[in-house]
Amino acid sequence: MSKNIKLMQGNEAVAEGAIIAGCDFFAGYPITPSSEVAEFLSSKLPKIGKVFLQMEDEIAALGAVLGAALGGAKAITATSGPGMSLKQENIGYASMCEIPCVIVNVMRGGPSTGLPTLPSQSDIMQAKWGTHGDHAIIAITPSSVNESLYETIRAFNLAVKYRTPVLLLTDEIIGHMREKVVIPDKSEVEIIDLKLPDVPPEKYNPYNYTSGKVTPLAPMGEGYRYHVTGLIHGETGFPSQKTDVIQNAENWLIDKIYKNIKDIEKFEEFMTGDADILVVAYGSTSRSVRQAISMARAAGIKVGMFRPITIWPFPEEQISNLSKKIKKVLVVEMNMGQIILEVQRAACGSKVYGLHVTNGEPITPDQIFAKIKEVSEN
């Protein structure tokens, strides 16, 4: 079978991945640099009998996505910095009510309206802590156009499997660059579909905090009647202030993610086997790091890279294990220092350095190579 190869933009690849994953519904509000996701899906979804909605604002867009998901649709929205800030209340609602959906954030410079057309990686901590209350989140950071397509499919799978919002964090560079993409047939990739509960409506509880298994979300309108609320609720969905129910509900939102971290995590190691210096980088920045490592190796400096693809939950165990044999760690990010705090926590015993640039330009291999030389001489 001949391969289906296209030259695509990163944002188009996200949209193509959503369609392959079985996306039924998009609602969004145009915002640079994510607008091409909406543009692509506005053309494609109606042609295959699916729904595209342009909403009046970012809050309404995610609200529509959550409503569609409760109705049994695979749903997605796309936004960027300021829009992501507006979505936080509904992200918390989706976490509490366990509504599966995919939220794409094509990161740009901030705060506020910041730098609409320039790249940044400054929403990493917002992804984990942006909404209030204790809960776990899944966030994915692809580093290429091809990976954007496949990780969008994985984002949908994780959302369905764990009944949770999944964040796909790209950036202006990945979103707007064009690269070769190998588009798979649906039969070539894993696609996890929504499934009906295996109990009749009269025996259905929408939440299960104690069995360790995620209860399938019954689509509204299929005969299953249940209560959906952002209040702490018991397994029936109705609010509760009983202490054991509250604790079980809070534990469950954390445990269903962290107890399945081996299934959720994904990362890449590059030339770490003999490395004296470990560079931690993600997204588009990891591409410059890869080139800088080649430059450093040519200069006789043994450097390797660890690249989280699933950035939340943070791959703490992998960083900790690498830091036992590599005592110098350099974190490279297009922000003022965000994931470096997690690396410092995990890499106990190693000296952790940072290279953080927020001037609206990509961090170049030359800048990274210069920092690697500085670290090697310390």
Tab-separated table of C-alpha atoms in Angstrom:
chain	number	residue	atom	x	y	z
A	1	MET	CA	0.000	0.000	0.000
A	2	SER	CA	1.405	3.401	-0.971
A	3	LYS	CA	1.796	5.868	1.864
A	4	ASN	CA	-0.356	8.991	2.061
A	5	ILE	CA	2.278	11.704	2.412
A	6	LYS	CA	1.457	15.413	2.524
A	7	LEU	CA	3.256	18.670	3.185
A	8	MET	CA	1.250	20.117	6.053
A	9	GLN	CA	1.269	22.940	8.542
A	10	GLY	CA	1.357	21.959	12.227
A	11	ASN	CA	-2.085	23.337	12.917
A	12	GLU	CA	-3.453	21.459	9.900
A	13	ALA	CA	-1.835	18.268	11.198
A	14	VAL	CA	-3.606	18.695	14.532
A	15	ALA	CA	-6.914	19.052	12.694
A	16	GLU	CA	-6.153	16.040	10.475
A	17	GLY	CA	-5.279	14.006	13.557
A	18	ALA	CA	-8.568	14.985	15.153
A	19	ILE	CA	-10.500	13.729	12.135
A	20	ILE	CA	-8.607	10.421	12.134
A	21	ALA	CA	-9.332	10.057	15.859
A	22	GLY	CA	-13.044	10.297	15.082
A	23	CYS	CA	-13.701	13.891	16.111
A	24	ASP	CA	-17.418	14.657	15.862
A	25	PHE	CA	-17.471	18.249	17.052
A	26	PHE	CA	-15.355	21.404	17.122
A	27	ALA	CA	-16.289	24.652	18.788
A	28	GLY	CA	-13.872	27.550	18.944
A	29	TYR	CA	-13.117	31.199	18.583
A	30	PRO	CA	-10.374	32.289	16.160
A	31	ILE	CA	-7.160	33.353	17.849
A	32	THR	CA	-3.617	33.606	16.557
A	33	PRO	CA	-1.585	31.405	16.266
A	34	SER	CA	-4.146	28.582	16.499
A	35	SER	CA	-6.716	29.810	13.957
A	36	GLU	CA	-5.740	27.342	11.227
A	37	VAL	CA	-6.997	24.447	13.375
A	38	ALA	CA	-10.474	25.974	13.256
A	39	GLU	CA	-10.109	26.980	9.610
A	40	PHE	CA	-9.152	23.441	8.556
A	41	LEU	CA	-11.931	21.800	10.553
A	42	SER	CA	-14.539	24.326	9.352
A	43	SER	CA	-13.879	23.004	5.874
A	44	LYS	CA	-13.496	19.310	6.649
A	45	LEU	CA	-15.994	18.433	9.405
A	46	PRO	CA	-19.250	19.427	7.658
A	47	LYS	CA	-18.240	17.383	4.607
A	48	ILE	CA	-18.155	14.190	6.688
A	49	GLY	CA	-21.371	14.890	8.569
A	50	LYS	CA	-19.715	16.318	11.679
A	51	VAL	CA	-20.238	19.651	13.424
A	52	PHE	CA	-18.188	22.858	13.341
A	53	LEU	CA	-19.299	25.795	15.501
A	54	GLN	CA	-17.709	29.210	15.722
A	55	MET	CA	-18.730	30.536	19.128
A	56	GLU	CA	-18.962	34.066	20.434
A	57	ASP	CA	-15.978	33.687	22.750
A	58	GLU	CA	-13.519	31.236	24.268
A	59	ILE	CA	-15.631	30.458	27.332
A	60	ALA	CA	-18.644	29.560	25.246
A	61	ALA	CA	-16.455	27.487	22.927
A	62	LEU	CA	-15.331	25.127	25.663
A	63	GLY	CA	-18.832	25.116	27.130
A	64	ALA	CA	-20.157	23.892	23.785
A	65	VAL	CA	-17.429	21.255	23.626
A	66	LEU	CA	-18.379	19.948	27.066
A	67	GLY	CA	-22.044	19.835	26.113
A	68	ALA	CA	-21.223	17.910	22.951
A	69	ALA	CA	-19.039	15.488	24.888
A	70	LEU	CA	-21.846	14.831	27.383
A	71	GLY	CA	-23.985	14.016	24.356
A	72	GLY	CA	-21.517	11.351	23.258
A	73	ALA	CA	-19.394	13.295	20.787
A	74	LYS	CA	-15.645	13.285	20.507
A	75	ALA	CA	-15.037	17.007	20.875
A	76	ILE	CA	-12.141	19.434	20.550
A	77	THR	CA	-11.390	23.139	20.766
A	78	ALA	CA	-8.270	25.127	19.904
A	79	THR	CA	-6.959	28.377	21.295
A	80	SER	CA	-3.882	30.310	22.397
A	81	GLY	CA	-2.658	32.162	25.516
A	82	PRO	CA	-5.441	34.637	26.364
A	83	GLY	CA	-8.097	32.185	25.230
A	84	MET	CA	-6.571	29.481	27.402
A	85	SER	CA	-6.853	31.796	30.388
A	86	LEU	CA	-10.568	32.258	29.707
A	87	LYS	CA	-11.141	28.505	29.458
A	88	GLN	CA	-9.776	27.689	32.894
A	89	GLU	CA	-13.111	27.606	34.741
A	90	ASN	CA	-14.548	25.159	32.227
A	91	ILE	CA	-11.374	23.039	32.325
A	92	GLY	CA	-11.949	22.676	36.048
A	93	TYR	CA	-15.582	21.779	35.395
A	94	ALA	CA	-14.514	19.140	32.854
A	95	SER	CA	-12.054	17.697	35.371
A	96	MET	CA	-14.628	17.564	38.158
A	97	CYS	CA	-17.407	16.139	35.972
A	98	GLU	CA	-14.965	13.823	34.143
A	99	ILE	CA	-15.951	14.991	30.678
A	100	PRO	CA	-13.544	13.784	27.971
A	101	CYS	CA	-12.362	16.420	25.492
A	102	VAL	CA	-9.232	17.735	23.799
A	103	ILE	CA	-8.057	21.326	24.226
A	104	VAL	CA	-5.327	22.549	21.879
A	105	ASN	CA	-3.198	25.473	23.053
A	106	VAL	CA	-0.841	26.841	20.404
A	107	MET	CA	1.355	28.793	22.811
A	108	ARG	CA	2.403	32.380	22.145
A	109	GLY	CA	4.154	35.049	24.176
A	110	GLY	CA	2.384	36.677	27.134
A	111	PRO	CA	1.084	37.591	29.653
A	112	SER	CA	-2.193	39.158	28.465
A	113	THR	CA	-2.396	39.557	24.692
A	114	GLY	CA	1.404	39.507	24.644
A	115	LEU	CA	2.933	38.435	21.346
A	116	PRO	CA	0.160	37.016	19.120
A	117	THR	CA	2.393	36.005	16.218
A	118	LEU	CA	5.548	34.955	18.068
A	119	PRO	CA	6.425	31.695	19.829
A	120	SER	CA	6.604	30.913	23.524
A	121	GLN	CA	6.382	27.986	25.915
A	122	SER	CA	5.024	30.024	28.788
A	123	ASP	CA	1.781	28.097	29.391
A	124	ILE	CA	3.404	24.968	30.805
A	125	MET	CA	2.598	25.724	34.427
A	126	GLN	CA	-0.798	27.163	33.511
A	127	ALA	CA	-1.624	23.783	31.983
A	128	LYS	CA	-1.177	22.119	35.363
A	129	TRP	CA	-2.220	24.847	37.775
A	130	GLY	CA	-4.442	27.177	35.729
A	131	THR	CA	-7.716	26.077	37.217
A	132	HIS	CA	-8.385	25.892	40.928
A	133	GLY	CA	-8.664	22.870	43.167
A	134	ASP	CA	-6.847	19.564	43.393
A	135	HIS	CA	-6.924	17.510	40.247
A	136	ALA	CA	-4.540	15.859	37.823
A	137	ILE	CA	-4.193	16.869	34.194
A	138	ILE	CA	-2.746	15.272	31.076
A	139	ALA	CA	-0.749	17.558	28.767
A	140	ILE	CA	1.188	16.611	25.635
A	141	THR	CA	3.927	18.599	23.859
A	142	PRO	CA	4.709	17.468	20.296
A	143	SER	CA	7.885	18.701	18.622
A	144	SER	CA	7.118	18.266	14.923
A	145	VAL	CA	4.259	18.510	12.468
A	146	ASN	CA	4.126	14.737	12.029
A	147	GLU	CA	4.122	14.215	15.781
A	148	SER	CA	1.333	16.795	16.132
A	149	LEU	CA	-0.936	14.564	14.064
A	150	TYR	CA	-0.199	11.374	15.978
A	151	GLU	CA	-0.244	13.029	19.402
A	152	THR	CA	-3.645	14.551	18.651
A	153	ILE	CA	-4.943	11.031	18.071
A	154	ARG	CA	-3.345	9.938	21.359
A	155	ALA	CA	-4.876	12.934	23.120
A	156	PHE	CA	-8.359	11.814	22.083
A	157	ASN	CA	-7.597	8.243	23.190
A	158	LEU	CA	-6.414	9.363	26.620
A	159	ALA	CA	-9.390	11.679	27.028
A	160	VAL	CA	-11.818	8.848	26.376
A	161	LYS	CA	-9.897	6.222	28.349
A	162	TYR	CA	-9.557	8.339	31.484
A	163	ARG	CA	-12.638	10.580	31.095
A	164	THR	CA	-10.638	13.753	31.425
A	165	PRO	CA	-9.743	16.898	29.478
A	166	VAL	CA	-6.411	16.433	27.680
A	167	LEU	CA	-4.307	19.448	26.714
A	168	LEU	CA	-2.216	19.475	23.542
A	169	LEU	CA	0.454	22.162	23.929
A	170	THR	CA	2.122	23.148	20.678
A	171	ASP	CA	3.596	26.571	19.969
A	172	GLU	CA	3.654	29.122	17.184
A	173	ILE	CA	6.693	27.466	15.577
A	174	ILE	CA	5.209	23.962	15.462
A	175	GLY	CA	1.778	25.341	14.599
A	176	HIS	CA	2.922	27.319	11.563
A	177	MET	CA	5.856	25.349	10.151
A	178	ARG	CA	5.320	22.980	7.243
A	179	GLU	CA	6.814	19.478	7.162
A	180	LYS	CA	6.237	16.085	5.617
A	181	VAL	CA	3.468	14.159	7.320
A	182	VAL	CA	2.697	10.488	6.840
A	183	ILE	CA	-1.067	10.289	7.222
A	184	PRO	CA	-2.103	6.881	8.519
A	185	ASP	CA	-5.161	4.931	7.590
A	186	LYS	CA	-7.474	4.517	10.570
A	187	SER	CA	-6.670	0.817	10.571
A	188	GLU	CA	-2.996	1.608	11.225
A	189	VAL	CA	-3.442	3.507	14.497
A	190	GLU	CA	-5.111	2.779	17.798
A	191	ILE	CA	-8.381	4.646	18.144
A	192	ILE	CA	-10.294	4.344	21.411
A	193	ASP	CA	-13.975	4.971	20.883
A	194	LEU	CA	-16.587	5.957	23.414
A	195	LYS	CA	-18.591	2.992	24.598
A	196	LEU	CA	-21.930	2.591	26.323
A	197	PRO	CA	-22.090	1.413	29.930
A	198	ASP	CA	-22.467	-2.332	30.344
A	199	VAL	CA	-25.338	-1.906	32.824
A	200	PRO	CA	-28.942	-0.857	32.156
A	201	PRO	CA	-29.904	2.773	32.827
A	202	GLU	CA	-31.582	1.997	36.152
A	203	LYS	CA	-28.320	0.565	37.529
A	204	TYR	CA	-25.986	3.183	36.075
A	205	ASN	CA	-23.864	5.406	38.284
A	206	PRO	CA	-21.812	7.922	36.286
A	207	TYR	CA	-18.897	7.905	38.730
A	208	ASN	CA	-16.977	5.137	40.454
A	209	TYR	CA	-14.387	6.206	42.978
A	210	THR	CA	-13.417	2.923	44.548
A	211	SER	CA	-13.109	0.185	41.928
A	212	GLY	CA	-10.093	1.708	40.187
A	213	LYS	CA	-11.915	1.545	36.849
A	214	VAL	CA	-13.137	4.510	34.843
A	215	THR	CA	-16.898	4.309	34.334
A	216	PRO	CA	-17.966	4.817	30.699
A	217	LEU	CA	-19.720	8.140	30.169
A	218	ALA	CA	-23.290	7.441	29.123
A	219	PRO	CA	-24.336	9.846	26.342
A	220	MET	CA	-27.223	12.110	27.271
A	221	GLY	CA	-30.315	11.185	25.292
A	222	GLU	CA	-29.650	7.445	25.287
A	223	GLY	CA	-31.902	6.659	28.230
A	224	TYR	CA	-29.332	7.148	30.956
A	225	ARG	CA	-30.479	9.911	33.349
A	226	TYR	CA	-27.914	11.265	35.762
A	227	HIS	CA	-26.844	14.459	37.483
A	228	VAL	CA	-23.873	16.532	36.290
A	229	THR	CA	-22.506	19.202	38.607
A	230	GLY	CA	-19.263	20.954	39.378
A	231	LEU	CA	-19.986	20.457	43.060
A	232	ILE	CA	-18.254	17.584	44.801
A	233	HIS	CA	-20.537	14.654	44.181
A	234	GLY	CA	-20.977	11.024	45.007
A	235	GLU	CA	-21.080	8.162	42.538
A	236	THR	CA	-24.654	9.008	41.529
A	237	GLY	CA	-23.548	12.493	40.501
A	238	PHE	CA	-25.547	14.306	43.193
A	239	PRO	CA	-23.725	16.790	45.460
A	240	SER	CA	-22.479	15.560	48.802
A	241	GLN	CA	-20.775	17.053	51.838
A	242	LYS	CA	-20.045	13.725	53.478
A	243	THR	CA	-16.387	13.635	54.393
A	244	ASP	CA	-15.743	10.155	53.022
A	245	VAL	CA	-17.415	11.014	49.719
A	246	ILE	CA	-15.429	14.241	49.414
A	247	GLN	CA	-12.130	12.496	50.099
A	248	ASN	CA	-12.908	9.621	47.714
A	249	ALA	CA	-13.854	12.048	44.952
A	250	GLU	CA	-10.690	14.128	45.408
A	251	ASN	CA	-8.497	11.026	45.561
A	252	TRP	CA	-10.059	9.632	42.415
A	253	LEU	CA	-9.324	12.707	40.289
A	254	ILE	CA	-5.644	12.317	41.157
A	255	ASP	CA	-5.369	8.529	41.285
A	256	LYS	CA	-6.993	7.736	37.951
A	257	ILE	CA	-4.161	9.639	36.266
A	258	TYR	CA	-1.137	8.992	38.491
A	259	LYS	CA	-1.859	5.300	39.056
A	260	ASN	CA	-1.881	4.887	35.282
A	261	ILE	CA	1.173	7.021	34.597
A	262	LYS	CA	2.992	4.198	32.782
A	263	ASP	CA	0.178	4.127	30.255
A	264	ILE	CA	0.017	7.910	29.920
A	265	GLU	CA	3.678	8.946	29.928
A	266	LYS	CA	5.699	9.234	26.732
A	267	PHE	CA	9.202	10.567	26.285
A	268	GLU	CA	12.318	10.405	24.132
A	269	GLU	CA	15.945	9.991	25.141
A	270	PHE	CA	18.600	11.146	22.662
A	271	MET	CA	22.276	10.195	23.137
A	272	THR	CA	21.979	9.898	26.918
A	273	GLY	CA	23.953	6.643	27.198
A	274	ASP	CA	27.400	8.214	27.698
A	275	ALA	CA	26.339	11.795	28.421
A	276	ASP	CA	28.060	13.970	31.018
A	277	ILE	CA	25.460	16.711	30.534
A	278	LEU	CA	21.721	16.134	30.174
A	279	VAL	CA	19.613	18.714	28.368
A	280	VAL	CA	15.887	18.669	29.121
A	281	ALA	CA	13.761	20.303	26.444
A	282	TYR	CA	10.338	19.867	24.863
A	283	GLY	CA	8.332	21.046	21.875
A	284	SER	CA	10.032	23.154	19.225
A	285	THR	CA	12.960	23.983	21.511
A	286	SER	CA	14.032	20.348	21.490
A	287	ARG	CA	14.749	20.666	17.775
A	288	SER	CA	17.381	23.344	18.403
A	289	VAL	CA	18.762	21.235	21.261
A	290	ARG	CA	19.237	18.270	18.947
A	291	GLN	CA	21.392	20.402	16.618
A	292	ALA	CA	23.300	21.895	19.547
A	293	ILE	CA	24.087	18.382	20.798
A	294	SER	CA	25.636	17.549	17.421
A	295	MET	CA	27.757	20.702	17.698
A	296	ALA	CA	28.785	19.837	21.262
A	297	ARG	CA	29.623	16.240	20.391
A	298	ALA	CA	31.806	17.486	17.528
A	299	ALA	CA	33.608	19.636	20.105
A	300	GLY	CA	34.166	16.615	22.365
A	301	ILE	CA	31.419	17.375	24.920
A	302	LYS	CA	29.248	14.378	25.727
A	303	VAL	CA	25.690	15.666	25.855
A	304	GLY	CA	22.300	13.957	25.639
A	305	MET	CA	18.683	15.058	25.711
A	306	PHE	CA	15.569	14.000	27.561
A	307	ARG	CA	12.375	15.168	25.856
A	308	PRO	CA	9.047	14.802	27.658
A	309	ILE	CA	6.264	14.228	25.136
A	310	THR	CA	3.717	13.795	27.904
A	311	ILE	CA	4.764	16.744	30.052
A	312	TRP	CA	1.965	16.345	32.646
A	313	PRO	CA	2.092	14.123	34.577
A	314	PHE	CA	5.754	15.094	34.733
A	315	PRO	CA	8.182	12.195	34.071
A	316	GLU	CA	9.746	12.485	37.487
A	317	GLU	CA	11.009	8.903	37.661
A	318	GLN	CA	12.918	9.157	34.378
A	319	ILE	CA	14.563	12.449	35.318
A	320	SER	CA	15.481	11.068	38.734
A	321	ASN	CA	17.060	7.942	37.230
A	322	LEU	CA	19.049	9.922	34.653
A	323	SER	CA	20.283	12.350	37.287
A	324	LYS	CA	21.871	9.467	39.226
A	325	LYS	CA	24.445	9.064	36.470
A	326	ILE	CA	24.458	12.518	34.848
A	327	LYS	CA	25.367	15.205	37.362
A	328	LYS	CA	24.873	18.295	35.211
A	329	VAL	CA	21.433	19.092	33.831
A	330	LEU	CA	20.553	21.987	31.535
A	331	VAL	CA	16.910	22.953	30.997
A	332	VAL	CA	16.125	24.931	27.842
A	333	GLU	CA	12.731	26.644	27.567
A	334	MET	CA	11.112	29.595	25.798
A	335	ASN	CA	9.909	31.045	29.099
A	336	MET	CA	11.430	32.557	32.223
A	337	GLY	CA	11.832	29.171	33.894
A	338	GLN	CA	8.878	26.826	34.350
A	339	ILE	CA	9.603	23.113	33.890
A	340	ILE	CA	13.072	23.715	35.378
A	341	LEU	CA	11.374	23.794	38.775
A	342	GLU	CA	10.095	20.245	38.244
A	343	VAL	CA	13.499	19.124	36.979
A	344	GLN	CA	15.214	20.575	40.064
A	345	ARG	CA	12.784	18.664	42.253
A	346	ALA	CA	13.330	15.372	40.426
A	347	ALA	CA	17.067	15.635	39.768
A	348	CYS	CA	18.194	15.624	43.380
A	349	GLY	CA	21.973	15.543	43.595
A	350	SER	CA	22.544	17.054	40.171
A	351	LYS	CA	23.352	20.656	39.451
A	352	VAL	CA	20.594	22.141	37.332
A	353	TYR	CA	21.215	25.065	34.981
A	354	GLY	CA	18.711	26.986	32.889
A	355	LEU	CA	18.611	28.702	29.512
A	356	HIS	CA	15.451	30.748	29.272
A	357	VAL	CA	14.663	33.125	26.436
A	358	THR	CA	11.410	35.062	26.002
A	359	ASN	CA	12.240	37.601	23.301
A	360	GLY	CA	9.814	36.212	20.726
A	361	GLU	CA	12.549	34.429	18.772
A	362	PRO	CA	13.315	30.698	18.782
A	363	ILE	CA	16.285	29.655	20.921
A	364	THR	CA	19.036	28.906	18.422
A	365	PRO	CA	21.434	25.955	18.409
A	366	ASP	CA	24.307	28.448	18.778
A	367	GLN	CA	22.799	29.854	21.985
A	368	ILE	CA	22.309	26.369	23.384
A	369	PHE	CA	25.800	25.218	22.350
A	370	ALA	CA	27.308	28.250	24.092
A	371	LYS	CA	25.395	27.390	27.264
A	372	ILE	CA	26.451	23.733	27.046
A	373	LYS	CA	30.111	24.844	26.844
A	374	GLU	CA	29.579	27.100	29.863
A	375	VAL	CA	28.029	24.244	31.842
A	376	SER	CA	30.792	21.817	30.836
A	377	GLU	CA	33.451	24.226	32.134
A	378	ASN	CA	31.764	24.694	35.543
